[in-house]
mmCIF file of C-alpha atoms in Angstrom:
data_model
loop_
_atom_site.group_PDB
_atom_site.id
_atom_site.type_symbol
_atom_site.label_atom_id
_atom_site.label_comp_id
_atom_site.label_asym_id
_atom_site.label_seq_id
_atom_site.Cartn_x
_atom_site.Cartn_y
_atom_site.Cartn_z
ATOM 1 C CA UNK A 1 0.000 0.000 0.000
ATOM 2 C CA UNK A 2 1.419 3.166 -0.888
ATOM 3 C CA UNK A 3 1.984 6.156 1.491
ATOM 4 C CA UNK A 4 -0.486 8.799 2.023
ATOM 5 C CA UNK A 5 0.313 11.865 0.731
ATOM 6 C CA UNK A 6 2.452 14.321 3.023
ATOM 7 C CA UNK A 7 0.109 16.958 3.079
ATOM 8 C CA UNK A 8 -3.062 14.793 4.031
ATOM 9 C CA UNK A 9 -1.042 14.796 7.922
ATOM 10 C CA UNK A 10 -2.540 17.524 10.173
ATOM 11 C CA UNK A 11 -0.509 20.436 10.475
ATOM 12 C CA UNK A 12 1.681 20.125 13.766
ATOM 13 C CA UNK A 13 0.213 22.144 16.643
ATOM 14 C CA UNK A 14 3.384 23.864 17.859
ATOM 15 C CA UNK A 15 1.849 26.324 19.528
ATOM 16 C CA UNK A 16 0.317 24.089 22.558
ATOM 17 C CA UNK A 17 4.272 23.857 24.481
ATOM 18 C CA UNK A 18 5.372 27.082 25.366
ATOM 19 C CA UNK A 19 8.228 25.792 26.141
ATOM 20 C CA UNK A 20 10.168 22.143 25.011
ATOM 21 C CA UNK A 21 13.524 22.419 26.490
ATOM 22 C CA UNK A 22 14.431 23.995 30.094
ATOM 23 C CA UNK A 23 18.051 25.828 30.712
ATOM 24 C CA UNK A 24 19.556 26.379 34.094
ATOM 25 C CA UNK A 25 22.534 26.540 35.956
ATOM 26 C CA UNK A 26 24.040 25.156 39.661
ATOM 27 C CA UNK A 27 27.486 26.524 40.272
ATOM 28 C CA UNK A 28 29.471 25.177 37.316
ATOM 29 C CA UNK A 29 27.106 22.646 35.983
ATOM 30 C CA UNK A 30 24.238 23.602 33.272
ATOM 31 C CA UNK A 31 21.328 21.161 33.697
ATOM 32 C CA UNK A 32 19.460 20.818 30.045
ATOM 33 C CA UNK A 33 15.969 19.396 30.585
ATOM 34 C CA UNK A 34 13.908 18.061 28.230
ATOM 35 C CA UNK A 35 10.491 19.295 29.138
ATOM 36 C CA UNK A 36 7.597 17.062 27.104
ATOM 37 C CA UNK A 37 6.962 15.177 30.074
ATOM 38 C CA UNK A 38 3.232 15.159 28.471
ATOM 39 C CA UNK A 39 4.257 12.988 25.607
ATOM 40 C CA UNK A 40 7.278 11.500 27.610
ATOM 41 C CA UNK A 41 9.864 13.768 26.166
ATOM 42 C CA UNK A 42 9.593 12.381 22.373
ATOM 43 C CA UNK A 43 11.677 13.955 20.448
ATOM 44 C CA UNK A 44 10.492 16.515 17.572
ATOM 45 C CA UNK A 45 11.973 18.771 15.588
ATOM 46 C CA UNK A 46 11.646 21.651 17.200
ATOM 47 C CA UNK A 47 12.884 19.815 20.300
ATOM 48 C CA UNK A 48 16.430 18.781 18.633
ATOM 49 C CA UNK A 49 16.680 21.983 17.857
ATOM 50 C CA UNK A 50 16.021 23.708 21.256
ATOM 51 C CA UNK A 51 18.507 20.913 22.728
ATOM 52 C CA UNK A 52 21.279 22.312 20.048
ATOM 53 C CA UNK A 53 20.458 25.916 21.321
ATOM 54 C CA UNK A 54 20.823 24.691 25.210
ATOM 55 C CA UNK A 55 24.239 23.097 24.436
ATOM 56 C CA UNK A 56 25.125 25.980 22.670
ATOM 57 C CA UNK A 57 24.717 28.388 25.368
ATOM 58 C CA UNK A 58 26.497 25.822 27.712
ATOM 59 C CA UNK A 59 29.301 26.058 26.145
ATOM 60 C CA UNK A 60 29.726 29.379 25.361
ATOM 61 C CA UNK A 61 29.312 30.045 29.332
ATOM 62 C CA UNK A 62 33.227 29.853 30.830
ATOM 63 C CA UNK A 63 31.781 29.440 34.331
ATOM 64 C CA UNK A 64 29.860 26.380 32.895
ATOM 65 C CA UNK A 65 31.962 23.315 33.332
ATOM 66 C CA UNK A 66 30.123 20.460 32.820
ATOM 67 C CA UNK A 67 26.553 19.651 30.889
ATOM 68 C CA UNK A 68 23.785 17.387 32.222
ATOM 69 C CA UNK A 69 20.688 15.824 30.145
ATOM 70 C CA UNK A 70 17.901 15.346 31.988
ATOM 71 C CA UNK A 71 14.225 14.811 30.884
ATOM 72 C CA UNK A 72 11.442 16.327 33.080
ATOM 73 C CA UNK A 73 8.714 14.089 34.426
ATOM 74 C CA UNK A 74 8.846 10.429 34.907
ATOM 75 C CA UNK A 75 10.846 9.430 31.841
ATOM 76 C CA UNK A 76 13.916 10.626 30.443
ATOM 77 C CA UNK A 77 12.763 10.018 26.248
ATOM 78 C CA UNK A 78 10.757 7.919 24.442
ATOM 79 C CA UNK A 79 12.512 8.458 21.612
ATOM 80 C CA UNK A 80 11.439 9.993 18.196
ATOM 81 C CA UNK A 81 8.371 11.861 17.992
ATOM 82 C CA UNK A 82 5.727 9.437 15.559
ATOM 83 C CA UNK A 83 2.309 10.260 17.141
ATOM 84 C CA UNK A 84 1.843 13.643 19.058
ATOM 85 C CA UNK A 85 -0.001 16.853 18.099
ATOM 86 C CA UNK A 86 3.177 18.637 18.090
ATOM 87 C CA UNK A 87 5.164 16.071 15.068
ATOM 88 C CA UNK A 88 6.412 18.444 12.794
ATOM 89 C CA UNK A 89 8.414 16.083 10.478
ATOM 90 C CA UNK A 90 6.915 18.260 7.592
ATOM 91 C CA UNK A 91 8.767 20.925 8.814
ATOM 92 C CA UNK A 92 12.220 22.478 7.414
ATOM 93 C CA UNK A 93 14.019 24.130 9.942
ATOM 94 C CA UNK A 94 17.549 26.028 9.724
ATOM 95 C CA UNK A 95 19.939 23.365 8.805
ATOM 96 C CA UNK A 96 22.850 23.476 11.671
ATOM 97 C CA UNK A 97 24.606 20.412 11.509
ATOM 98 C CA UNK A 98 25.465 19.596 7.914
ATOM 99 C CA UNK A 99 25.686 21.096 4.428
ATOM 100 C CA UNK A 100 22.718 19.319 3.192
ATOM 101 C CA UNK A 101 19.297 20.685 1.454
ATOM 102 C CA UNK A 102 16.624 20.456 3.019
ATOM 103 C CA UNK A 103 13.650 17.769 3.203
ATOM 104 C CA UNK A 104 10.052 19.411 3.008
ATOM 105 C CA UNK A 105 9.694 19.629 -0.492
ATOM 106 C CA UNK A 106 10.985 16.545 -1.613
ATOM 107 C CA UNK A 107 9.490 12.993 -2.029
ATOM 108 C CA UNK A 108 10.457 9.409 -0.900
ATOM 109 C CA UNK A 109 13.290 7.811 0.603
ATOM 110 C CA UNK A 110 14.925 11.504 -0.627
ATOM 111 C CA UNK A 111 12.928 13.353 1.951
ATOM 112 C CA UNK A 112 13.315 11.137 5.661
ATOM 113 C CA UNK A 113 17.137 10.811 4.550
ATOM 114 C CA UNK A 114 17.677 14.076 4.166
ATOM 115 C CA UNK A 115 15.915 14.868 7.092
ATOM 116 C CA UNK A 116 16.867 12.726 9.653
ATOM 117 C CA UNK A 117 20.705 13.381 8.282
ATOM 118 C CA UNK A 118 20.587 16.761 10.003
ATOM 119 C CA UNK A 119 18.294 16.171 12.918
ATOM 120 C CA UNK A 120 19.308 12.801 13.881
ATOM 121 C CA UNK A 121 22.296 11.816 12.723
ATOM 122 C CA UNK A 122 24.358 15.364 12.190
ATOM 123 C CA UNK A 123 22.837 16.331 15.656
ATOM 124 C CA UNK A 124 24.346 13.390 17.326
ATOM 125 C CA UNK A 125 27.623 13.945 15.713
ATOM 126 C CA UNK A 126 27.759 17.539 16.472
ATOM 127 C CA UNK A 127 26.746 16.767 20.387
ATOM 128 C CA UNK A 128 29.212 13.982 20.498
ATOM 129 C CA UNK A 129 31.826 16.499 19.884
ATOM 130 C CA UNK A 130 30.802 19.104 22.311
ATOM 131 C CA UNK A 131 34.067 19.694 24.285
ATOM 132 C CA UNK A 132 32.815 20.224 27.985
ATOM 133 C CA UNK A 133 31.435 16.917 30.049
ATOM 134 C CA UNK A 134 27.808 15.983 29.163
ATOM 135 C CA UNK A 135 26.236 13.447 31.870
ATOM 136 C CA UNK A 136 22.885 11.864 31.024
ATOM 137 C CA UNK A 137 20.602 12.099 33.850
ATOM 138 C CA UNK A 138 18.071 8.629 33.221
ATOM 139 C CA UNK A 139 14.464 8.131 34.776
ATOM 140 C CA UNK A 140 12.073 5.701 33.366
ATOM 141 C CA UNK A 141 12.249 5.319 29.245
ATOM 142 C CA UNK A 142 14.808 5.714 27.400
ATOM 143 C CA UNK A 143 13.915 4.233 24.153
ATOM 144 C CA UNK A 144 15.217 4.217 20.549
ATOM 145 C CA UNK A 145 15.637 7.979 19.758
ATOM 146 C CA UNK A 146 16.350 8.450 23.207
ATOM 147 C CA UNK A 147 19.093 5.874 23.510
ATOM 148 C CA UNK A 148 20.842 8.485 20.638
ATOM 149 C CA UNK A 149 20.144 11.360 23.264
ATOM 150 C CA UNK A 150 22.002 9.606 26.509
ATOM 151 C CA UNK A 151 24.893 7.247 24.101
ATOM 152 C CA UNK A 152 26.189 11.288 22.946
ATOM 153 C CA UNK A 153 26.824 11.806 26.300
ATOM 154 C CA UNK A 154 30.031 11.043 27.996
ATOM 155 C CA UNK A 155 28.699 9.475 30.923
ATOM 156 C CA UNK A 156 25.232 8.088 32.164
ATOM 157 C CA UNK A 157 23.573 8.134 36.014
ATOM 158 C CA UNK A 158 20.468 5.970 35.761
ATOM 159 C CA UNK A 159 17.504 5.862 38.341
ATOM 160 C CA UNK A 160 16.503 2.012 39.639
ATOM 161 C CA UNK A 161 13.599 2.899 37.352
ATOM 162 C CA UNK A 162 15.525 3.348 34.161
ATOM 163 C CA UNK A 163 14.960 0.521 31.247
ATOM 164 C CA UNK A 164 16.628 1.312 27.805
ATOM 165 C CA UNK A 165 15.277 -0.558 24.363
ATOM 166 C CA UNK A 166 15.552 -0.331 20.703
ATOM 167 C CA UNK A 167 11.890 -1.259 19.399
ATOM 168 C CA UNK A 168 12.925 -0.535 16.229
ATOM 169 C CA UNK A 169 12.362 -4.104 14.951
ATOM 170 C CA UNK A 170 8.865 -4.025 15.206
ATOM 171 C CA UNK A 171 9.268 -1.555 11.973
ATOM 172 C CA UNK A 172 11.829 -4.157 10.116
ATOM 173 C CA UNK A 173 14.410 -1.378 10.766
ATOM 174 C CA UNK A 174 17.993 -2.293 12.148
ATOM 175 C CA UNK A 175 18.104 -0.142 14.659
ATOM 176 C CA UNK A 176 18.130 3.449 15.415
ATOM 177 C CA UNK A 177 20.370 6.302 13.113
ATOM 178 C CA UNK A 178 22.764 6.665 15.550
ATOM 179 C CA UNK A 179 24.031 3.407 15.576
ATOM 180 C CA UNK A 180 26.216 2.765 18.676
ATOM 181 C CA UNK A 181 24.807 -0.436 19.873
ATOM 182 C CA UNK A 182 28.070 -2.857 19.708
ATOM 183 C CA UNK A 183 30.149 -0.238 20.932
ATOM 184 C CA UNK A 184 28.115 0.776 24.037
ATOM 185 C CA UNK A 185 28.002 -3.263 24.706
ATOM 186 C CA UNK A 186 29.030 -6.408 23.984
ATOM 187 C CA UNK A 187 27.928 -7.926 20.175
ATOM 188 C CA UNK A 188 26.171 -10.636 21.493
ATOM 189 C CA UNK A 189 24.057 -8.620 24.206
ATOM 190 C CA UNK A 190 23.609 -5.876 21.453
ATOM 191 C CA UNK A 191 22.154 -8.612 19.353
ATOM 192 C CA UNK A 192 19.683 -9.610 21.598
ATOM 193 C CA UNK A 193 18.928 -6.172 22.578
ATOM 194 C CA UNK A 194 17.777 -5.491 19.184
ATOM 195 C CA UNK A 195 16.560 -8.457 17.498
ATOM 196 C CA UNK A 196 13.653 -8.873 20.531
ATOM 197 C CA UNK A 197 13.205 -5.130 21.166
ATOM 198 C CA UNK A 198 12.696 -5.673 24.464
ATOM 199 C CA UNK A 199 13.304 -3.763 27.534
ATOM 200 C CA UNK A 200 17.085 -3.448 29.427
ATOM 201 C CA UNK A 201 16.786 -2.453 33.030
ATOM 202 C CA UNK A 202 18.990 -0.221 34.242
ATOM 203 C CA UNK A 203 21.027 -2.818 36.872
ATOM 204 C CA UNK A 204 21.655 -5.132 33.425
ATOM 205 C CA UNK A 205 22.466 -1.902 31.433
ATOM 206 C CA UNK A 206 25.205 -1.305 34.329
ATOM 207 C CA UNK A 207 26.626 -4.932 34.297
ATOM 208 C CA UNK A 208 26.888 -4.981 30.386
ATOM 209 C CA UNK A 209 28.951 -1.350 30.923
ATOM 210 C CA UNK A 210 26.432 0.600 29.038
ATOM 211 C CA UNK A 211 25.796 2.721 31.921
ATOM 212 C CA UNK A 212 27.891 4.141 34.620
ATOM 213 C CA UNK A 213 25.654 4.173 37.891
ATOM 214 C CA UNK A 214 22.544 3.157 39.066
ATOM 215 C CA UNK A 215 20.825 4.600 42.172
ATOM 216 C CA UNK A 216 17.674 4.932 44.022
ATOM 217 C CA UNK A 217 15.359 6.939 42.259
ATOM 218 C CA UNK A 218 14.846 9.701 44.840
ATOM 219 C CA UNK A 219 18.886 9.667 45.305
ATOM 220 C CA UNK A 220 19.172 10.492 41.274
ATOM 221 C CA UNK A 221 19.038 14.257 40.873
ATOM 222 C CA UNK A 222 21.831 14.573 44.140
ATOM 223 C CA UNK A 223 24.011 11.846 42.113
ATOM 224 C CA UNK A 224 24.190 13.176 39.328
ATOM 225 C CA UNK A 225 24.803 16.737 40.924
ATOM 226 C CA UNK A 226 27.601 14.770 42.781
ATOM 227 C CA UNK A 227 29.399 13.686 39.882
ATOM 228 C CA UNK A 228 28.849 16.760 38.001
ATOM 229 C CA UNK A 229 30.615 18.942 40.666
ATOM 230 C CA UNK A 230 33.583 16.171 41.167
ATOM 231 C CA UNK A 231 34.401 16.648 37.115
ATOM 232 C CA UNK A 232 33.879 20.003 37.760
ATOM 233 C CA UNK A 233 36.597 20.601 40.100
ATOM 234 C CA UNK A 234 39.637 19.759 36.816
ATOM 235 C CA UNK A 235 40.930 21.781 34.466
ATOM 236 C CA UNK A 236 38.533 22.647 31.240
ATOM 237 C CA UNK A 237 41.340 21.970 29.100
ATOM 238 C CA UNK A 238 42.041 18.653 30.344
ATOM 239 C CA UNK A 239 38.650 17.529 30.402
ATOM 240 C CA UNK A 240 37.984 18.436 26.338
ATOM 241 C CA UNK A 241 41.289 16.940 25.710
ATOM 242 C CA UNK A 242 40.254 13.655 27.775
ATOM 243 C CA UNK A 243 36.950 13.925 25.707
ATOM 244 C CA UNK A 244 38.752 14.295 22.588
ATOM 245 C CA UNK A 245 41.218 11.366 23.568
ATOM 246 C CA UNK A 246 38.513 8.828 24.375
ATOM 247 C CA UNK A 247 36.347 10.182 21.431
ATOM 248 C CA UNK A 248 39.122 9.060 19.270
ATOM 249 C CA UNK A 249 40.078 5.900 20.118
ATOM 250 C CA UNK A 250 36.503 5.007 19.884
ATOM 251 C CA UNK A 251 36.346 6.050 15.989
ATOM 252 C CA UNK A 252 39.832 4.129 15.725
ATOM 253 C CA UNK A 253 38.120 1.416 16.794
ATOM 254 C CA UNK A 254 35.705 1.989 14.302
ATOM 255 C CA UNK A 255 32.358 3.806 15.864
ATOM 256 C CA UNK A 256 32.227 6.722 13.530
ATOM 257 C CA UNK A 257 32.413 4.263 10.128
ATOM 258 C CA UNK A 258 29.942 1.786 11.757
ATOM 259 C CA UNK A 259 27.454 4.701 12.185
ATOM 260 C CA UNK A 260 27.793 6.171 8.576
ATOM 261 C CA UNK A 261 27.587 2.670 7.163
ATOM 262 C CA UNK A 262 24.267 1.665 9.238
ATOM 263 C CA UNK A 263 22.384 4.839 8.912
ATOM 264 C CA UNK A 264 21.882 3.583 5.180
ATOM 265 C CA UNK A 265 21.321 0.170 6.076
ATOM 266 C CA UNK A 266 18.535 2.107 8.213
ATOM 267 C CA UNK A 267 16.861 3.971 5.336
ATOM 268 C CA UNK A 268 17.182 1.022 3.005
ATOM 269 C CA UNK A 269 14.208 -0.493 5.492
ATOM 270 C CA UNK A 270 12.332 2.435 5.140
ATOM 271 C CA UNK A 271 12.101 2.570 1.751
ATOM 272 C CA UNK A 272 11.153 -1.081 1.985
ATOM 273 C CA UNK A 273 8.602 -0.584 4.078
ATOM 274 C CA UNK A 274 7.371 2.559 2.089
ATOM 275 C CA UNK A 275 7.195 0.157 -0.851
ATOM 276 C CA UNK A 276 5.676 -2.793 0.838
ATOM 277 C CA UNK A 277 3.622 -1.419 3.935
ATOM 278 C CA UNK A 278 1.574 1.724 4.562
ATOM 279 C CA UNK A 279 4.227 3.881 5.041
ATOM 280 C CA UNK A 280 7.277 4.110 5.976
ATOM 281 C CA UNK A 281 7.147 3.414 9.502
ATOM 282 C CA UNK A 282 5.600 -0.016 8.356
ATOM 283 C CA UNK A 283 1.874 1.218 9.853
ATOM 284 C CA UNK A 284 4.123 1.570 13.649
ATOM 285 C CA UNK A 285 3.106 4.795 15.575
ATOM 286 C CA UNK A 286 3.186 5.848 18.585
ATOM 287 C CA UNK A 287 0.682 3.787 20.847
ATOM 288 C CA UNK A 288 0.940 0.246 18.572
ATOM 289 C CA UNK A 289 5.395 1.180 19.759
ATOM 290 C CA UNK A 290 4.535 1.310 23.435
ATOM 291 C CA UNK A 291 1.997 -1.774 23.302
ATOM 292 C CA UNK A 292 4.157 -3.806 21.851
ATOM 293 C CA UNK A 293 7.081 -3.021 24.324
ATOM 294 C CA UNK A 294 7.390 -5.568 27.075
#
């Protein structure tokens, strides 16, 4: 069945969230919080881009020394925004992480590769790079676009409540763009992970080394404040050379090429499924995603 036509989708009602990204500062440590807690902080466009704008002004701060990701509510992300009033994936916003043209007016597999090439895949990139500490701060989901959001930060503190999956699957799609999975764990486990789609709580996430801590829920804003300051206290340079440094031997070891060579592996299913199913997203959306998530 072929895909309905683009502009048969409701227009995106943007103007219902005043606001979709929160900015504030402790002491040295910026605290980004992603504030959609009504549609448990999916990601939309506009979102991505009020993230970049966040990081931005972290880093331009001096007195800011270290990031932290946090989502407001009871979940950190539930990944890419497929179902809520304010999708806007018909939108074309100011391209700020790649030289690429833009995705509104075009058709096909043309149109979600160029699009999710900026948002998704030139965002992560750009965010990996970022040379002060980012620490994701995880509560509750943290799910296929979201995993993207917490694997471009440096390190992750993860409530008791935290569970991490890659549902994916369910669409016939290997995974999501930013493709990190056998590099955040072992092969085997990331296998598993993705082939059943199923959910990781946070204690196995820590024993497979995808995650750094794992504490009480109520303990998990003080934790990751407590980290945050410790990195804090060392020299700026040292930490974006340490970034750098670790950064690096991760591409050597092949990250960077592994993520430019699945991201097309990832739009070869949805064209598949645009040619075989009702769209793209193989008939998925928001509700049939969470359902089916165990």
């Amino acid at each position: 069945m072929a895909a309905a036509p683009d502009d048969q989708r409701p227009a995106p009602n943007l103007e219902a969230e005043a606001e979709v990204v929160s900015y504030s500062t402790e002491g040295p440590v910026a605290f980004v919080t992603l504030a959609r807690s009504g549609f448990a902080n999916a990601q939309n466009g506009r979102m991505t881009y009020a993230i970049d704008d966040a990081y931005h002004r972290a880093v331009e701060d001096d007195s800011v020394k270290v990031i932290v990701l946090r989502g407001a509510g009871k979940h950190f992300s539930a990944g890419h925004d497929i179902g809520s009033p304010g999708r806007d994936v018909d939108l074309d916003y100011p391209r700020v992480a790649t030289l690429h043209y833009g995705h509104a007016d075009k058709a096909g597999a043309e149109r979600h590769y160029a699009r999710e090439n900026e948002q998704y895949l030139g965002m992560c990139r750009r965010w990996r790079e970022i040379p002060k500490p980012i620490i994701a701060s995880v509560r509750g989901a943290c799910v296929s676009g979201g995993l993207m959001l917490a694997w471009t930060c440096d390190l992750i503190v993860a409530s008791d409540t935290a569970f991490f999956a890659d549902a994916v699957i369910r669409m016939g799609v290997p995974g999501a763009e930013w493709f990190a999975h056998p590099f955040v764990m072992p092969p085997r486990i990331a296998k598993e992970f993705l082939m059943t789609g199923d959910r990781m709580p946070a204690s196995r996430a820590y024993e497979v080394g995808m995650i750094n801590r794992v504490v009480p829920d109520t303990d998990l804003e003080s934790a990751t404040l407590a980290l945050a300051s410790r990195i804090a206290e060392m020299p700026r340079f040292g930490l974006a050379l340490t970034k750098r440094a670790v950064n690096f031997a991760e591409d050597q070891q092949g990250l960077r090429d592994t993520i430019d060579g699945t991201y097309h592996m990832h739009h070869l299913a949805h064209a598949h499924n645009e040619l075989t199913t009702e769209n793209h997203l193989a008939g998925q959306n928001a509700r049939s995603m969470a359902e089916k998530l165990k």
